[in-house]
Coordinates of C-alpha atoms and ligand atoms in Angstrom, one line a residue:
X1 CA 81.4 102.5 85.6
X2 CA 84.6 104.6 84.8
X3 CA 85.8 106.4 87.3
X4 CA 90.2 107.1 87.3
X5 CA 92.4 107.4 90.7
X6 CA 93.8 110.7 91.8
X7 CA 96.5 110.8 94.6
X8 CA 96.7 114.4 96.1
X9 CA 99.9 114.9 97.6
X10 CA 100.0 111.2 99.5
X11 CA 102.4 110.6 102.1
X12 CA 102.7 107.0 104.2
X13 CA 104.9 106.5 107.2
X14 CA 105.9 103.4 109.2
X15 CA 107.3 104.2 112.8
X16 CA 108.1 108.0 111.2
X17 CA 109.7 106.9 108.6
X18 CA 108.5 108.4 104.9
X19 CA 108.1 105.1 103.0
X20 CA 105.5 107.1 100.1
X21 CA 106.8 110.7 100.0
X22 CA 103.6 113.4 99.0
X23 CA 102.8 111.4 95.9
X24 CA 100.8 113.1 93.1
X25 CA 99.7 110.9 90.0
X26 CA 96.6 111.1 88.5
X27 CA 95.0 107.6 86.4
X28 CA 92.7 108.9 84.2
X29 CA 89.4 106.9 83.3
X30 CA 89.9 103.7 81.4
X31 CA 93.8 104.5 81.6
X32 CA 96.6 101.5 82.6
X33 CA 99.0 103.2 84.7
X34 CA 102.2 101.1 85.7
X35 CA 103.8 101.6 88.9
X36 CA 107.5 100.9 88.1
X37 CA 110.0 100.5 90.2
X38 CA 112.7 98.4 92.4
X39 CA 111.7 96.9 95.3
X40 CA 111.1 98.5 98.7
X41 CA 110.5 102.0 96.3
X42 CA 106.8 102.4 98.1
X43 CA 105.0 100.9 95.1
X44 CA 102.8 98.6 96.8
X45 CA 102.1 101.2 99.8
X46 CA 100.8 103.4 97.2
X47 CA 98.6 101.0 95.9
X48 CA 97.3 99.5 99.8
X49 CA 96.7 103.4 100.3
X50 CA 94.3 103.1 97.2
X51 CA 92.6 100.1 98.5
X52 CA 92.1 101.5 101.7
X53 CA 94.8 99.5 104.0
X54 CA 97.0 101.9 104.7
X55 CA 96.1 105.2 106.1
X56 CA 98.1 108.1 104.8
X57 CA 99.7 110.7 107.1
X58 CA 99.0 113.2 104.8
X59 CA 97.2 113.6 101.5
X60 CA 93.8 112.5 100.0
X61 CA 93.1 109.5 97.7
X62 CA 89.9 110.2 95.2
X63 CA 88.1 107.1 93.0
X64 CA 86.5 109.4 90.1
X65 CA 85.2 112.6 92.1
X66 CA 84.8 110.4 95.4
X67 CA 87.2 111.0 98.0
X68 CA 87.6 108.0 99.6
X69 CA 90.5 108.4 102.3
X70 CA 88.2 108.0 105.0
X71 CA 86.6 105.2 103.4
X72 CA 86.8 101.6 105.1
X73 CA 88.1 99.1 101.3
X74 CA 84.9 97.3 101.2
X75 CA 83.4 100.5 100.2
X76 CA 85.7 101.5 97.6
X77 CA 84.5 99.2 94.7
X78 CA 87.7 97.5 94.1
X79 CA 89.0 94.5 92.5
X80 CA 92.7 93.4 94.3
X81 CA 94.6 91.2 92.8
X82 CA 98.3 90.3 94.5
X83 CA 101.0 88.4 93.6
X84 CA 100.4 85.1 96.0
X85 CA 96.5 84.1 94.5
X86 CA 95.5 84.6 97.8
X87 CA 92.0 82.7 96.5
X88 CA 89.7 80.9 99.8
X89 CA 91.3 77.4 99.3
X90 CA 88.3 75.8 100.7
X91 CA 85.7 77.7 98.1
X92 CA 85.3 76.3 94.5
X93 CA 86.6 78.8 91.6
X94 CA 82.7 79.6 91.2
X95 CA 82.5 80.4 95.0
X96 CA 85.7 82.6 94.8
X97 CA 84.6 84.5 91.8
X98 CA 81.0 85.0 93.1
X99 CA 82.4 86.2 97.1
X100 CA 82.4 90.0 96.0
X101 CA 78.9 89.8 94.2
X102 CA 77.1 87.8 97.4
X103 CA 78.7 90.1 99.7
X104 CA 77.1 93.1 97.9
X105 CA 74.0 91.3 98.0
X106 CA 73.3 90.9 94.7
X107 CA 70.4 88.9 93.1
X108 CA 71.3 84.8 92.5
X109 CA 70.7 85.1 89.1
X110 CA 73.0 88.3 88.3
X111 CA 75.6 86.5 90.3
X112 CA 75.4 83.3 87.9
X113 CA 75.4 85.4 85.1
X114 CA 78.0 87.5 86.1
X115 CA 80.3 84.2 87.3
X116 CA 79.8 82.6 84.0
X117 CA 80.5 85.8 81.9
X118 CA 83.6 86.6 84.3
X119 CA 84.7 82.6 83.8
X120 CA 84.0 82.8 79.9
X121 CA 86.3 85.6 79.5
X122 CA 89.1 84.6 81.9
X123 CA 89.3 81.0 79.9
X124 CA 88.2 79.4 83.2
X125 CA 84.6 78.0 82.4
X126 CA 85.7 74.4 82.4
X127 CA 87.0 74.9 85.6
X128 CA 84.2 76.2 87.9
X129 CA 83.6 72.9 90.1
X130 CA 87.5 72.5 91.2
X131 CA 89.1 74.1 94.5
X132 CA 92.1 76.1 94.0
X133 CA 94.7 73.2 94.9
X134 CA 93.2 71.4 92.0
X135 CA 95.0 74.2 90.2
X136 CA 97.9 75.2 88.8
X137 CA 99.8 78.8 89.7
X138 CA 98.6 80.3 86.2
X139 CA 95.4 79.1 86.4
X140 CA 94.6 80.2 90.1
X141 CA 95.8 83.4 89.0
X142 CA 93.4 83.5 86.3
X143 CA 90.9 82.7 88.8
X144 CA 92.6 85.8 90.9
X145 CA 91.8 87.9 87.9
X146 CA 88.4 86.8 87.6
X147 CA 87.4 87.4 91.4
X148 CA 88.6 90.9 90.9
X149 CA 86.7 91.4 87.5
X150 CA 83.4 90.0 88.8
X151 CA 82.1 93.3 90.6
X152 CA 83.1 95.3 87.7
X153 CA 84.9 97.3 89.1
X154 CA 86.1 100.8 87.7
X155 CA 89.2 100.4 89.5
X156 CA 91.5 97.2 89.3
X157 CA 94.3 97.4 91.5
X158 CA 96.9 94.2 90.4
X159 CA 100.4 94.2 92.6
X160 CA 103.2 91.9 90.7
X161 CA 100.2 89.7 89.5
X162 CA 102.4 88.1 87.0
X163 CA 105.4 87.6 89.3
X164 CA 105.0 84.1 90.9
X165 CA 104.5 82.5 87.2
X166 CA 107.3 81.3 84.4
X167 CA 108.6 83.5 81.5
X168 CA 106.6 81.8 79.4
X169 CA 103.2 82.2 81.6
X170 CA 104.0 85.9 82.4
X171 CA 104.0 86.6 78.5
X172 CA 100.9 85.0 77.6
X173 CA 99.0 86.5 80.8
X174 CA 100.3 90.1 79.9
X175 CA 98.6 89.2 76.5
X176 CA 95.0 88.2 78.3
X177 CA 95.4 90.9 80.5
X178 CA 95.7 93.3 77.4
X179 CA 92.6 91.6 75.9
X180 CA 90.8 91.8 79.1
X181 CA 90.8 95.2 79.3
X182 CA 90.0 96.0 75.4
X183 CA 87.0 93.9 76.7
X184 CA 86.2 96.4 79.8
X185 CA 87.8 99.4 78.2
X186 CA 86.0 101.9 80.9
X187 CA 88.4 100.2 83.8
X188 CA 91.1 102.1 85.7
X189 CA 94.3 100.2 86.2
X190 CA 96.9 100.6 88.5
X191 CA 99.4 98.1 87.8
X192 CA 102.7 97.9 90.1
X193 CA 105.7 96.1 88.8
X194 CA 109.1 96.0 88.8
X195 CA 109.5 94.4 85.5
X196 CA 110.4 96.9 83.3
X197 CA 108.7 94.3 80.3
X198 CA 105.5 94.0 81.9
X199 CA 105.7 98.2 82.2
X200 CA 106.0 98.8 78.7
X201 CA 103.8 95.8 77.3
X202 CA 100.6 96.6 79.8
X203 CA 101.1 100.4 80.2
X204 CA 99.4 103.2 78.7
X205 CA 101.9 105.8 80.8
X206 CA 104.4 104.4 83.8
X207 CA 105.0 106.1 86.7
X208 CA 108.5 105.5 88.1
X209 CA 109.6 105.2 91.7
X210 CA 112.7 105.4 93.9
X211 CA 113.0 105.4 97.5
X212 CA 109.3 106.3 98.3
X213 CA 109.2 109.8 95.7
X214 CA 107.4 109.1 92.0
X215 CA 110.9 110.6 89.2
X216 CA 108.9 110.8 86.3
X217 CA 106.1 109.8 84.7
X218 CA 105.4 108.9 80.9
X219 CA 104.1 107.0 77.9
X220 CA 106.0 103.9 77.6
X221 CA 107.8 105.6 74.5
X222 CA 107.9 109.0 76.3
X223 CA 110.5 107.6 79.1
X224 CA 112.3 104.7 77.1
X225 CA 113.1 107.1 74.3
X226 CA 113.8 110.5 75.8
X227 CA 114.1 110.0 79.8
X228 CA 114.7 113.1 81.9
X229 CA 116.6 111.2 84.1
X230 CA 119.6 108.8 84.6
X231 CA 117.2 106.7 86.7
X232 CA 114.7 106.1 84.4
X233 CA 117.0 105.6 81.4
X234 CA 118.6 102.9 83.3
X235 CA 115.6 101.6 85.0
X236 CA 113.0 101.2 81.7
X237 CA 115.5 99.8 79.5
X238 CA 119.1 99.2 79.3
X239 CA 121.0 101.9 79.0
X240 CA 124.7 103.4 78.2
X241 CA 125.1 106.4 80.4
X242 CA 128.2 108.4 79.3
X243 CA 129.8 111.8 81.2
X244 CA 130.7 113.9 78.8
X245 CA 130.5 118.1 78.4
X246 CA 128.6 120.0 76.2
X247 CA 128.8 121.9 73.0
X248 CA 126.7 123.8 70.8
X249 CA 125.0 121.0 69.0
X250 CA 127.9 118.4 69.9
X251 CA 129.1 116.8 73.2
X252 CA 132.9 116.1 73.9
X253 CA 133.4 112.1 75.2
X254 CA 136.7 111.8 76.5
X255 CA 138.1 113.7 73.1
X256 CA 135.6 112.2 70.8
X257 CA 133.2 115.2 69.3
X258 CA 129.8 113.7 68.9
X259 CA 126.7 115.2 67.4
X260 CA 123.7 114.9 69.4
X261 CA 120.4 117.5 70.2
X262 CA 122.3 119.4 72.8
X263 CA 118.6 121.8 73.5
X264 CA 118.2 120.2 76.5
X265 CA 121.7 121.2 78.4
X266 CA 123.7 124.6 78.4
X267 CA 127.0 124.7 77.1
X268 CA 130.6 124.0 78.7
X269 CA 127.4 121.9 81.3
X270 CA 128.9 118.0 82.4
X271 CA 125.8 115.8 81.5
X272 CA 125.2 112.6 80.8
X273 CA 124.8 110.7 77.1
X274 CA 122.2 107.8 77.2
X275 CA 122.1 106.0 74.1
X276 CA 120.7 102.3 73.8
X277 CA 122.8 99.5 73.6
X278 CA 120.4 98.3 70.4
X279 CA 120.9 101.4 69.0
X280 CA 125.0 101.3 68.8
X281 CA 126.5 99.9 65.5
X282 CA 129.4 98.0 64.5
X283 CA 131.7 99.4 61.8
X284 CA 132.3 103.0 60.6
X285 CA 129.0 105.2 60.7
X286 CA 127.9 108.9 62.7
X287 CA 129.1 109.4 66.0
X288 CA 132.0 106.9 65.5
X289 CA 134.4 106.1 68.1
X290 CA 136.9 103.6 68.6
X291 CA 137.1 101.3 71.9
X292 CA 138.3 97.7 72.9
X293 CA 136.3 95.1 73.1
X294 CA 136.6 93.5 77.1
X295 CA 133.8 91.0 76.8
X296 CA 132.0 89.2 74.2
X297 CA 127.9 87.4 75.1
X298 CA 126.1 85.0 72.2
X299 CA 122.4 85.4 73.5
X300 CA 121.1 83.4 70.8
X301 CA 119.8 86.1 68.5
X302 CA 122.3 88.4 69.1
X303 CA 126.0 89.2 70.7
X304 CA 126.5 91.7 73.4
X305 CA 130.0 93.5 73.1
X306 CA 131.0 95.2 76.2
X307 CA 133.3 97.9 75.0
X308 CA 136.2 100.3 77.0
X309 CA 135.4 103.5 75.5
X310 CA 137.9 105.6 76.9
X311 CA 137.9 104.4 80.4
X312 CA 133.6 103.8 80.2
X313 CA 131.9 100.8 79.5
X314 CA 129.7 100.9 76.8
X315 CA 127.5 98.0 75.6
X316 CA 126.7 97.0 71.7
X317 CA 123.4 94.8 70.8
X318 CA 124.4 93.4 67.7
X319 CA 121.9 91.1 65.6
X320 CA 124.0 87.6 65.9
X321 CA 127.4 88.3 64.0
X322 CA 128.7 86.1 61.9
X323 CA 132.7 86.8 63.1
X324 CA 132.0 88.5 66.4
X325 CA 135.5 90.5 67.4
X326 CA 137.3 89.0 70.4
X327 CA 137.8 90.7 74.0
X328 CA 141.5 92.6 73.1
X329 CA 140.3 94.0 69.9
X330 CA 140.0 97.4 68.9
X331 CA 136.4 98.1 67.1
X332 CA 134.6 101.3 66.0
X333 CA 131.1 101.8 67.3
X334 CA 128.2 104.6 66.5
X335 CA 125.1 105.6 66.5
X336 CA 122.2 107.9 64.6
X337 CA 122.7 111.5 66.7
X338 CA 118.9 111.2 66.8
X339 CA 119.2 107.7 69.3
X340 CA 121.3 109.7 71.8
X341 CA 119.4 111.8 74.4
X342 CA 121.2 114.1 76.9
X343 CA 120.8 113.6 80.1
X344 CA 121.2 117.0 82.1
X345 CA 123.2 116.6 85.1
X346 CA 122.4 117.7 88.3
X347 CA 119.4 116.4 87.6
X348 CA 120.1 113.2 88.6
X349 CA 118.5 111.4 91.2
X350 CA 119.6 112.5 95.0
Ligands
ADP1 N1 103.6 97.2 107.3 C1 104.8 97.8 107.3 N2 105.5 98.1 108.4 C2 106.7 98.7 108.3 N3 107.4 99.0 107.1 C3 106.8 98.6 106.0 C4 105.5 98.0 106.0 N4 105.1 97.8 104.7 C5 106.1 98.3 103.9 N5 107.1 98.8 104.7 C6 108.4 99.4 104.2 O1 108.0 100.4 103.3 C7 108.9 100.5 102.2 C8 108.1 100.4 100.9 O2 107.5 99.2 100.9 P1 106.6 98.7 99.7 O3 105.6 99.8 99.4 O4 106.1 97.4 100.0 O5 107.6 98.7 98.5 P2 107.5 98.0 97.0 O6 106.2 97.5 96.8 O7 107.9 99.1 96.1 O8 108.6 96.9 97.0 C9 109.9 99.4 102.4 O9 111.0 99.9 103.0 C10 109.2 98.5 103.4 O10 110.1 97.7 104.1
MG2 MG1 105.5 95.5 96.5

């Protein structure tokens, strides 16, 4: 079954205040769509309004053509999965898996089938006899997974599924998750997180919240590599935000004429400069300017330099120098005109 998720203008108040703010996203057939944002930013509100436990004040919530907003969640063919497991401790993994299959009735056989098949592919076959205590926190999740996947369902709604495991967990589940749905290609996802990694790994486009409005939404290369917005560019990636005024084809940093695709902001405009801190060089190059260095990080593979550029901070990823410089020391920095992306202002994000 493929069906998609449409929200059609959909607000959500508590006590009359706006927490989701006439939201309007559409997740096509088949599509992963990340919700992205900080917390409190009316991500999972969004996502209860989908499943049907939250009522919105205004707007309408469609599953494919369906319009479900008056429909109770039991009869929105949806598999949940939340951050906490939330599995019935006193049901064996097989029991969990097979609760949304018995509750729509379905034939003992089909429900074995479809509890082995839905084990198989979750790695959790060997694991069908145990209760959920007699697991650990990546493998009830698993389980999680599995109880949503059971039904089939066209939509899968997962709220921070990944964020009660360890770094290491989190990267290898993103990896099953990925596999899971090459498996079940026709599901719908709706994925909130406010892990910016988990966004751009998982996502086919992101949607990005702040303070119950959606800012912008995009492919995962669309918004790390040319945001709209300061938000975005400092919320899906890092990101060096500098004032400066435009040219014709150049920008002016505190005296520093840069060259940079200047079609997005008029001239004699103040705007903002986002370039990448991966995406700043050491050493003479385009775009050059001179700054001293106030702090120096070894991260193992590579050495952030925080830089006073003029009064701003700009960062520098370098791949792990052999001499770094030392916080007092003058350096030149630059970058490719084409890793810079203007920023208009007034555009920001009030
Ligand atoms: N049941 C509720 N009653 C009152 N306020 C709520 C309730 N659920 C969420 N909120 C508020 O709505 C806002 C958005 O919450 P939520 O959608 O959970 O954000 P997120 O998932 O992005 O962290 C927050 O300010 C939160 O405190
Ligand atoms: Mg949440």
């Amino acid at each position: 079954m493929s069906s998609g998720i449409r929200f059609d203008r959909v607000s959500v108040a508590y006590d009359g205040t706006t927490v989701l703010d006439s939201l309007d996203l559409t997740v096509e057939p088949g599509e992963v769509m990340a919700l992205l944002g900080p917390s409190g930013s009316g991500k999972t509100t969004a996502l209860r309004a989908v499943a049907g436990f939250v009522r919105p004040a205004a707007g309408r919530v469609f599953i494919g053509d369906r319009d479900v907003t008056d429909l109770p969640p039991y009869r929105r063919g949806i598999g949940m999965v939340v951050q906490q497991y939330a599995l019935f401790p006193h049901m064996r993994v097989e029991d969990n898996v097979a609760f949304g299959l018995r509750a729509r009735g379905a034939a003992k056989g089909e429900i074995r089938r479809r509890v082995t098949e839905t084990l198989e592919m979750t790695g959790m076959a060997a694991y069908a006899r145990r209760h959920p205590r007699e697991l650990s926190g990546g493998q009830q999740q698993r389980v999680a997974i599995a109880r949503a996947l059971a039904i089939r369902p066209g939509v899968v709604l997962l709220d921070e599924p990944l964020s009660a495991l360890d770094a290491r967990l989190r990267s290898d589940m993103l990896a099953e998750l990925a596999r899971l749905h090459r498996e079940l290609p026709d599901m719908s996802i709706l994925y909130v997180t406010h892990d910016q990694v988990e966004a751009l790994t998982l996502a086919d486009r992101i949607a990005v919240m702040d303070r119950a409005r959606l800012r912008e939404v995009g492919t995962p290369q669309e918004l790390y590599r040319a945001p709209r917005y300061e938000f975005t560019a400092s919320f899906v990636g890092n990101a060096n935000l500098l004032p400066v005024t435009v040219g014709s084809g150049t920008v002016s940093l505190a005296g520093n004429e840069l060259t940079v695709d200047t079609a997005r902001a008029a001239s004699g405009a103040s705007a903002t400069l986002c370039v990448r801190p991966h995406l700043v060089g050491l050493g003479s190059g385009p775009n050059q300017i001179t700054g001293v260095v106030s702090e120096v990080q070894w991260r193992g593979a590579t050495h952030r330099l925080y830089v006073d550029v003029a009064g701003h901070r700009m960062l520098a990823d370098l791949r792990e120098l052999r001499t770094p410089p030392a916080p007092g020391d003058a350096v030149d920095l630059h970058f490719a005109p084409e890793d810079a992306v203007l920023l208009a202002a007034g555009v920001t994000d009030g």
